[in-house]
Coordinates of C-alpha atoms and ligand atoms in Angstrom, one line a residue:
M26 CA 0.1 -0.1 0.1
G27 CA 1.2 3.6 -0.4
K28 CA 1.7 5.8 2.1
I29 CA -0.7 8.3 3.3
I30 CA -0.5 11.9 1.6
E31 CA -1.4 14.2 4.5
P32 CA -3.1 17.6 3.6
L33 CA -1.1 21.0 3.7
R34 CA -0.9 22.5 7.5
G35 CA -3.6 25.4 8.3
V36 CA -5.5 24.0 4.9
H37 CA -8.9 22.1 5.2
D38 CA -11.6 20.2 3.3
V39 CA -15.4 21.4 3.2
L40 CA -16.8 18.4 4.3
P41 CA -20.2 17.0 2.8
A42 CA -21.9 17.3 6.3
Q43 CA -20.7 21.0 6.5
A44 CA -21.6 21.2 2.8
A45 CA -24.9 22.7 3.7
A46 CA -24.1 25.5 6.1
W47 CA -21.9 26.9 3.4
Q48 CA -24.5 26.8 0.6
K49 CA -26.7 28.8 3.2
L50 CA -23.9 31.3 3.9
E51 CA -23.6 31.9 -0.1
R52 CA -27.3 32.1 -0.6
V53 CA -27.6 34.9 1.4
T54 CA -25.1 36.8 0.3
R55 CA -26.1 36.6 -2.9
E56 CA -29.6 37.7 -2.0
V57 CA -28.0 40.6 -0.2
F58 CA -25.9 42.0 -2.9
R59 CA -28.9 41.6 -4.8
A60 CA -30.7 43.8 -2.8
Y61 CA -28.6 46.4 -2.8
G62 CA -27.2 46.4 -6.3
Y63 CA -24.2 45.2 -5.6
E64 CA -22.6 43.1 -8.9
E65 CA -20.6 39.4 -8.8
F66 CA -17.0 40.2 -10.1
R67 CA -14.5 37.2 -9.8
V68 CA -10.9 37.8 -10.1
P69 CA -7.7 36.1 -10.1
V70 CA -6.5 34.1 -7.5
I71 CA -3.0 34.8 -8.7
E72 CA -1.6 38.2 -9.1
Q73 CA 1.7 39.9 -9.8
T74 CA 3.7 40.0 -6.5
Q75 CA 4.4 43.9 -6.7
L76 CA 0.4 44.0 -6.8
F77 CA 0.5 43.3 -3.1
K78 CA 3.7 45.1 -1.6
R79 CA 2.3 48.0 -3.6
S80 CA -0.7 48.0 -2.2
I81 CA -0.9 45.9 1.3
G82 CA 2.7 47.9 2.6
D83 CA 5.8 46.5 3.2
F84 CA 5.2 46.6 6.8
T85 CA 2.7 44.9 7.4
D86 CA 2.5 40.7 8.8
I87 CA 1.2 39.9 5.5
V88 CA 3.8 41.1 3.4
E89 CA 6.6 40.5 5.9
K90 CA 5.9 36.9 6.5
E91 CA 2.6 35.5 5.4
M92 CA 2.6 35.7 1.6
F93 CA 2.6 32.3 -0.7
S94 CA 4.9 33.7 -3.1
F95 CA 6.8 31.8 -5.8
V96 CA 8.6 32.1 -9.1
D97 CA 6.9 29.9 -12.1
Q98 CA 8.9 28.4 -15.1
G99 CA 8.8 31.6 -17.0
E100 CA 10.6 34.2 -13.9
D101 CA 6.9 35.6 -13.3
H102 CA 7.1 37.1 -9.9
I103 CA 3.9 35.2 -8.5
T104 CA 1.7 35.4 -5.3
L105 CA -1.2 33.7 -4.5
R106 CA -4.2 36.2 -3.2
P107 CA -4.0 37.4 0.7
E108 CA -7.2 39.4 0.8
A109 CA -8.9 40.6 -2.6
T110 CA -9.2 44.3 -2.6
A111 CA -5.6 44.6 -4.9
G112 CA -6.8 42.3 -7.1
I113 CA -10.3 43.9 -7.6
V114 CA -8.6 47.6 -7.5
R115 CA -5.7 46.2 -10.2
A116 CA -9.2 44.8 -12.5
V117 CA -11.0 47.7 -12.1
I118 CA -8.3 49.9 -14.1
S119 CA -7.4 47.2 -16.5
N120 CA -10.8 46.6 -17.7
G121 CA -11.0 49.9 -17.6
L122 CA -14.2 49.9 -15.1
L123 CA -13.9 52.9 -13.5
R124 CA -15.4 55.1 -16.9
D125 CA -18.4 55.7 -15.5
N126 CA -16.7 57.0 -12.2
R127 CA -19.0 54.6 -9.6
L128 CA -19.1 50.8 -9.1
R129 CA -20.6 48.7 -6.2
V130 CA -19.2 45.4 -6.7
W131 CA -18.5 42.3 -4.6
C132 CA -16.7 38.7 -4.7
M133 CA -16.4 35.5 -3.0
G134 CA -13.2 32.8 -2.7
P135 CA -10.1 31.3 -1.2
M136 CA -7.3 33.8 0.2
F137 CA -3.8 32.6 1.3
R138 CA -1.3 33.5 3.9
R139 CA 0.8 31.6 5.6
E140 CA -0.3 32.2 9.3
R141 CA 0.5 29.8 12.5
P142 CA -3.0 27.5 11.9
Q143 CA -5.2 27.6 14.9
A144 CA -9.3 27.3 15.4
G145 CA -10.3 30.2 12.9
R146 CA -6.9 30.8 11.2
F147 CA -6.1 28.7 8.3
R148 CA -3.5 29.2 5.6
Q149 CA -6.3 29.3 2.8
F150 CA -9.5 30.5 4.2
H151 CA -12.4 31.8 2.2
Q152 CA -13.8 35.6 2.3
I153 CA -17.1 37.6 0.9
D154 CA -16.0 41.2 0.0
A155 CA -17.3 43.9 -1.0
E156 CA -15.7 47.4 -2.5
A157 CA -17.5 50.8 -3.6
F158 CA -15.6 52.9 -6.0
G159 CA -16.1 56.4 -6.4
F160 CA -17.9 57.4 -3.7
P161 CA -16.3 60.2 -1.1
G162 CA -19.5 61.0 1.3
P163 CA -20.1 59.4 4.9
D164 CA -23.3 57.6 3.4
V165 CA -21.0 54.8 1.6
D166 CA -19.1 53.9 4.6
A167 CA -23.0 53.8 6.4
E168 CA -24.3 51.6 3.2
M169 CA -21.3 49.3 3.8
I170 CA -21.6 48.8 7.6
L171 CA -25.7 48.3 6.8
L172 CA -24.7 45.9 4.4
S173 CA -22.7 43.5 6.4
A174 CA -25.6 44.1 9.3
R175 CA -27.9 42.8 7.2
L176 CA -25.8 40.6 5.9
L177 CA -25.5 39.1 9.4
R178 CA -28.7 39.4 10.9
R179 CA -30.4 37.8 8.0
L180 CA -28.0 34.4 8.8
G181 CA -28.7 35.0 12.5
L182 CA -26.2 35.6 14.1
T183 CA -26.2 37.8 17.7
R184 CA -23.7 38.8 20.0
L185 CA -22.0 40.6 17.6
K186 CA -20.2 43.9 18.2
L187 CA -19.7 46.6 15.5
L188 CA -16.3 48.4 16.2
V189 CA -15.8 52.0 14.1
N190 CA -12.9 54.8 14.3
S191 CA -11.2 57.2 12.2
L192 CA -8.0 56.7 10.7
G193 CA -7.8 60.5 9.0
T194 CA -5.9 61.8 5.8
P195 CA -2.6 60.3 5.3
A196 CA -1.3 63.5 6.9
A197 CA -3.1 63.1 10.2
R198 CA -2.0 59.9 10.1
A199 CA 1.7 60.4 9.3
A200 CA 1.8 62.6 12.2
Y201 CA 0.2 60.4 14.6
R202 CA 2.7 57.9 13.7
D203 CA 5.6 59.8 14.7
E204 CA 3.3 60.4 18.0
L205 CA 3.0 56.6 18.8
A206 CA 6.7 55.8 17.7
A207 CA 7.6 58.0 20.9
Y208 CA 5.4 56.9 23.3
F209 CA 6.4 53.0 22.6
G210 CA 10.0 54.0 22.4
A211 CA 9.2 55.5 26.0
H212 CA 8.0 51.6 26.6
E213 CA 10.5 49.9 24.4
A214 CA 11.6 47.5 27.5
E215 CA 7.9 46.3 27.7
L216 CA 7.3 45.5 24.5
D217 CA 7.1 42.1 23.2
A218 CA 9.5 41.1 20.1
D219 CA 7.1 41.4 17.3
S220 CA 5.9 44.9 18.5
R221 CA 9.5 46.0 19.0
R222 CA 9.8 44.8 15.3
R223 CA 7.2 47.5 14.1
L224 CA 8.5 50.4 16.3
A225 CA 10.7 51.1 13.6
G226 CA 8.7 49.9 10.6
N227 CA 4.8 50.6 11.5
P228 CA 4.3 51.8 15.2
L229 CA 0.3 51.8 14.3
R230 CA 0.4 47.8 13.9
I231 CA 1.5 47.7 17.4
L232 CA -1.9 48.9 18.5
D233 CA -3.5 45.4 16.7
S234 CA -1.2 43.1 18.6
K235 CA -3.2 40.1 19.8
N236 CA -0.8 39.3 22.7
P237 CA -2.6 40.3 25.9
Q238 CA 0.5 41.5 27.7
M239 CA 1.0 44.3 25.6
Q240 CA -3.2 45.3 25.9
H241 CA -2.4 47.9 29.0
L242 CA 0.6 49.6 26.4
V243 CA -1.9 49.6 23.9
A244 CA -4.9 50.8 26.0
G245 CA -2.8 53.9 27.1
A246 CA -1.5 55.2 23.9
P247 CA -2.5 58.5 21.9
R248 CA -5.6 58.7 20.1
L249 CA -5.9 59.5 16.5
L250 CA -9.3 60.5 16.9
D251 CA -8.4 63.6 19.5
S252 CA -5.7 65.0 16.7
L253 CA -8.1 64.4 13.5
D254 CA -7.9 67.0 11.0
P255 CA -11.6 68.6 10.9
E256 CA -12.7 67.0 7.4
S257 CA -12.2 63.6 8.4
K258 CA -13.9 64.4 11.9
E259 CA -16.8 66.0 10.0
H260 CA -17.2 62.5 8.0
F261 CA -16.7 60.3 11.2
E262 CA -19.7 61.9 12.7
A263 CA -22.0 62.2 9.9
L264 CA -21.1 58.2 9.5
C265 CA -21.9 57.6 13.3
A266 CA -25.1 59.9 12.7
H267 CA -26.6 57.4 9.9
L268 CA -25.8 54.3 11.8
K269 CA -27.8 56.0 14.9
S270 CA -30.2 56.5 12.3
A271 CA -30.4 53.2 10.9
G272 CA -30.7 51.2 14.0
I273 CA -26.9 50.1 14.1
E274 CA -25.8 49.9 17.6
Y275 CA -21.3 50.8 17.4
H276 CA -18.9 51.2 19.6
V277 CA -15.8 54.0 19.0
E278 CA -12.6 52.2 19.4
P279 CA -9.7 54.7 19.1
H280 CA -7.2 52.1 18.8
L281 CA -8.7 49.9 15.9
V282 CA -6.6 49.6 13.0
R283 CA -6.0 47.3 10.2
G284 CA -3.5 45.3 9.1
L285 CA -3.0 46.8 5.4
D286 CA -1.6 50.2 5.4
Y287 CA -4.1 51.3 2.5
Y288 CA -6.8 52.8 5.0
T289 CA -7.8 56.2 5.2
R290 CA -10.7 57.4 7.5
T291 CA -13.4 55.2 8.6
V292 CA -12.9 51.5 9.6
F293 CA -15.0 49.1 10.7
E294 CA -14.6 45.6 12.4
W295 CA -17.3 43.4 13.6
T296 CA -16.6 41.3 16.5
T297 CA -17.8 38.1 18.3
D298 CA -16.8 37.2 22.1
A299 CA -17.9 33.1 20.7
L300 CA -14.3 32.4 19.1
G301 CA -11.9 32.8 21.9
S302 CA -9.1 34.6 20.6
Q303 CA -10.2 34.6 16.8
S304 CA -12.6 37.1 17.3
A305 CA -12.7 39.7 13.9
V306 CA -15.5 38.1 11.6
C307 CA -15.9 40.7 9.0
A308 CA -13.4 44.0 8.6
G309 CA -12.8 47.3 6.5
G310 CA -12.6 50.2 5.6
R311 CA -12.2 53.2 3.0
Y312 CA -8.9 53.7 0.9
D313 CA -9.0 56.6 -0.6
G314 CA -5.4 56.7 -2.3
L315 CA -5.2 52.7 -3.2
V316 CA -6.3 53.5 -6.7
E317 CA -4.1 56.0 -7.8
Q318 CA -1.5 54.8 -6.0
L319 CA -1.8 51.3 -7.9
G320 CA -1.6 53.7 -11.2
G321 CA -5.3 54.1 -11.8
A322 CA -7.6 58.0 -11.6
S323 CA -7.6 58.9 -8.6
T324 CA -11.3 57.9 -7.3
P325 CA -12.0 56.9 -3.6
G326 CA -12.7 53.3 -2.6
I327 CA -14.2 51.4 0.3
G328 CA -14.9 47.7 1.2
W329 CA -14.9 44.9 3.6
A330 CA -14.1 40.9 3.8
M331 CA -15.9 38.5 6.0
G332 CA -14.1 35.2 7.0
Q333 CA -16.3 32.6 5.9
E334 CA -14.7 29.6 7.8
R335 CA -15.3 32.0 10.8
I336 CA -19.3 33.0 10.4
V337 CA -19.7 28.9 9.6
L338 CA -17.9 28.4 12.8
L339 CA -20.5 30.9 14.3
L340 CA -23.5 29.4 12.3
E341 CA -22.6 25.9 14.0
K342 CA -22.0 26.6 17.3
Q343 CA -25.4 29.0 17.6
G344 CA -27.3 26.6 16.1
L345 CA -28.1 27.9 12.8
A346 CA -25.9 25.8 10.4
A347 CA -28.8 24.8 7.6
Q348 CA -30.1 21.0 8.0
R349 CA -27.7 18.5 5.9
D350 CA -29.2 18.0 2.3
R351 CA -30.9 14.9 2.9
P352 CA -32.4 12.6 0.1
Q353 CA -36.5 13.4 0.3
V354 CA -37.2 10.0 -1.0
Y355 CA -35.0 6.7 -0.7
A356 CA -36.8 4.2 -3.2
W357 CA -35.5 0.9 -4.2
P358 CA -37.2 -1.1 -7.3
S359 CA -38.5 -4.7 -7.5
L360 CA -38.0 -7.4 -5.0
K361 CA -35.9 -9.5 -7.7
L362 CA -33.5 -6.4 -8.2
Q363 CA -32.7 -5.7 -4.6
I364 CA -31.8 -9.5 -4.2
N365 CA -29.1 -8.6 -6.9
L366 CA -27.9 -5.5 -5.2
G367 CA -28.2 -7.1 -1.5
G368 CA -30.7 -5.6 -0.8
G369 CA -31.6 -7.9 2.9
S370 CA -35.0 -8.4 4.4
F371 CA -38.0 -6.2 4.0
K372 CA -36.9 -5.3 7.9
T373 CA -33.6 -4.3 6.8
Q374 CA -34.6 -2.2 4.0
F375 CA -36.8 -0.2 6.1
K376 CA -34.3 0.4 8.3
R377 CA -32.2 1.2 6.0
A378 CA -34.7 3.9 4.4
D379 CA -35.3 4.9 7.8
K380 CA -31.4 5.5 8.6
S381 CA -31.1 7.7 5.2
G382 CA -33.3 10.2 6.6
A383 CA -36.0 10.6 4.2
E384 CA -39.5 11.1 5.0
F385 CA -40.9 8.9 2.8
A386 CA -40.2 5.3 1.4
I387 CA -42.1 4.3 -2.0
V388 CA -42.1 0.0 -2.6
L389 CA -41.9 -1.0 -6.0
G390 CA -42.4 -5.2 -5.2
D391 CA -42.9 -7.5 -7.2
E392 CA -46.9 -7.4 -6.5
E393 CA -47.2 -3.5 -6.9
V394 CA -45.5 -3.4 -10.3
E395 CA -47.6 -6.1 -11.5
R396 CA -50.5 -3.8 -10.7
G397 CA -49.4 -0.6 -11.8
V398 CA -49.3 0.7 -8.3
A399 CA -46.3 2.0 -6.1
A400 CA -46.4 1.6 -1.9
V401 CA -45.7 5.3 0.1
K402 CA -45.0 4.9 3.9
D403 CA -44.6 7.7 5.8
L404 CA -41.5 7.5 7.1
R405 CA -41.1 9.6 10.1
R406 CA -45.2 9.9 11.1
D407 CA -47.7 7.2 12.3
V408 CA -50.0 7.0 9.1
A409 CA -51.4 4.4 7.0
Q410 CA -49.4 3.6 4.0
E411 CA -51.0 4.4 0.8
E412 CA -51.4 3.5 -3.0
C413 CA -50.7 5.2 -5.7
P414 CA -50.5 4.7 -9.9
I415 CA -47.6 4.8 -10.8
E416 CA -47.7 7.3 -13.4
R417 CA -49.4 9.6 -11.0
I418 CA -46.2 8.9 -7.9
N419 CA -44.1 12.5 -9.1
E420 CA -47.3 14.4 -8.4
R421 CA -48.1 12.3 -5.3
M422 CA -44.7 12.9 -3.9
G423 CA -44.8 16.5 -4.4
T424 CA -48.0 17.0 -2.6
L425 CA -47.3 14.6 0.3
L426 CA -43.8 16.6 0.6
G427 CA -45.6 19.9 0.4
L428 CA -48.1 19.1 2.8
K429 CA -45.0 17.9 5.1
A430 CA -43.2 21.3 4.6
G431 CA -46.7 22.9 5.6
I432 CA -46.7 21.0 8.6
A433 CA -42.9 22.1 10.0
E434 CA -43.8 25.6 9.2
Q435 CA -46.5 26.1 11.3
A436 CA -45.0 24.1 13.7
Ligands
ATP656 P1 -6.9 39.0 12.4 O1 -7.0 40.1 13.4 O2 -8.0 38.2 12.6 O3 -5.9 38.4 11.9 P2 -7.2 40.2 10.1 O4 -7.0 41.8 10.7 O5 -5.5 39.6 9.2 O6 -7.4 39.1 10.9 P3 -8.7 41.5 7.3 O7 -7.3 41.3 6.8 O8 -9.4 42.1 7.6 O9 -8.3 40.1 8.7 O10 -9.9 39.6 7.1 C1 -11.0 40.1 6.9 C2 -11.5 38.6 7.5 O11 -11.4 37.6 7.4 C3 -11.0 38.5 9.3 O12 -11.9 39.2 10.3 C4 -11.0 37.0 9.6 O13 -12.3 36.8 9.8 C5 -10.9 36.9 8.2 N1 -9.6 36.0 8.3 C6 -8.3 36.7 8.1 N2 -7.3 36.0 8.2 C7 -7.7 34.4 8.4 C8 -7.4 33.0 8.4 N3 -5.7 33.0 8.5 N4 -8.3 32.1 8.3 C9 -9.6 32.2 8.3 N5 -10.0 33.6 8.6 C10 -9.3 34.6 7.9
MG657 MG1 -4.2 38.9 10.6

């Protein structure tokens, strides 16, 4: 026998038993985006490595150590996408989709980051992604957040918390960065190795540290919100007012930053206390400089990404995962054929029918076939078996299953 080949670390299979939860998430996603007028955009999983380097930023975890990059046989430098925004911006520019100035799109698919695998953290994972281009005002920030809220609510998820913050303009952020460098520099001895590394390259990233020992230092750090430029402040206040009038509960979290460098002004995150330290289920923000940075005409942009594995975990934890897609009818042909297939006794076959999870069994024994009828047995309720002409079996099953669905809905 050959040696078993193990899956790669941090890469998982979605088993047939889990497919219903994934399908539910995908179905609701499509419905919600449709309702908001967002169009699906499918972009490649591989891109030129420099796309991610230029957009995400050199001093981010992703670019520093998490990208799956390689040089192919033709000397092309290729990276498996670690996130969707950069590729979408690239595609929007290369396809000239911004001629109308405005665009609302979404996409869904696998992302790749070479992180330390844990529950809710994988090396191949999946994201649902929304992006809107060409809207400078805070109303689209609100729309984006409402869209994610609608999706989470339609899935039935509860106990989620919305955090919002503003990172201001690049100029305000540069000044803040110096302020932070001075603050953390004065506490250098208390910093962990990761944070010390970030101190020189990107002190904002220290705020995103997941190390509990760093939390008191982070809590005492200066806040960009206190020194925001007047326009960013107005933008942020308008967003908060929109959220309030839409009845969306939110918490201003002045130390919320994102792991990618391209964000400006609004950033937000949906978190849960149900998944341990992998608490972020959806995160996003505004990136007004990114399109220009990647060679397009200056165009504001905003987007978010939702981690599908974490949502599926929540659906399972909160008992909201859709039922496994069981057959509705378990049927077997005439008795002779059963013997040929190793069918077993009548009792065995009913047991098997029962185990299949089906609602009904259709019995087509010799005697039934001779009379041109099928016997229909309800496997779940104690009601008398009935007979039905074979040519009408489709129609009769439709009625019976419809009745049952009606009963289940009323219950
Ligand atoms: P985290 O803080 O958990 O590392 P992140 O800030 O790196 O998340 P983003 O890049 O904003 O995450 O991605 C958006 C969402 O994608 C996250 O909120 C999370 O739900 C999901 N996600 C990110 N990385 C992973 C991963 N390695 N495995 C599974 N899901 C992930
Ligand atoms: Mg991360």
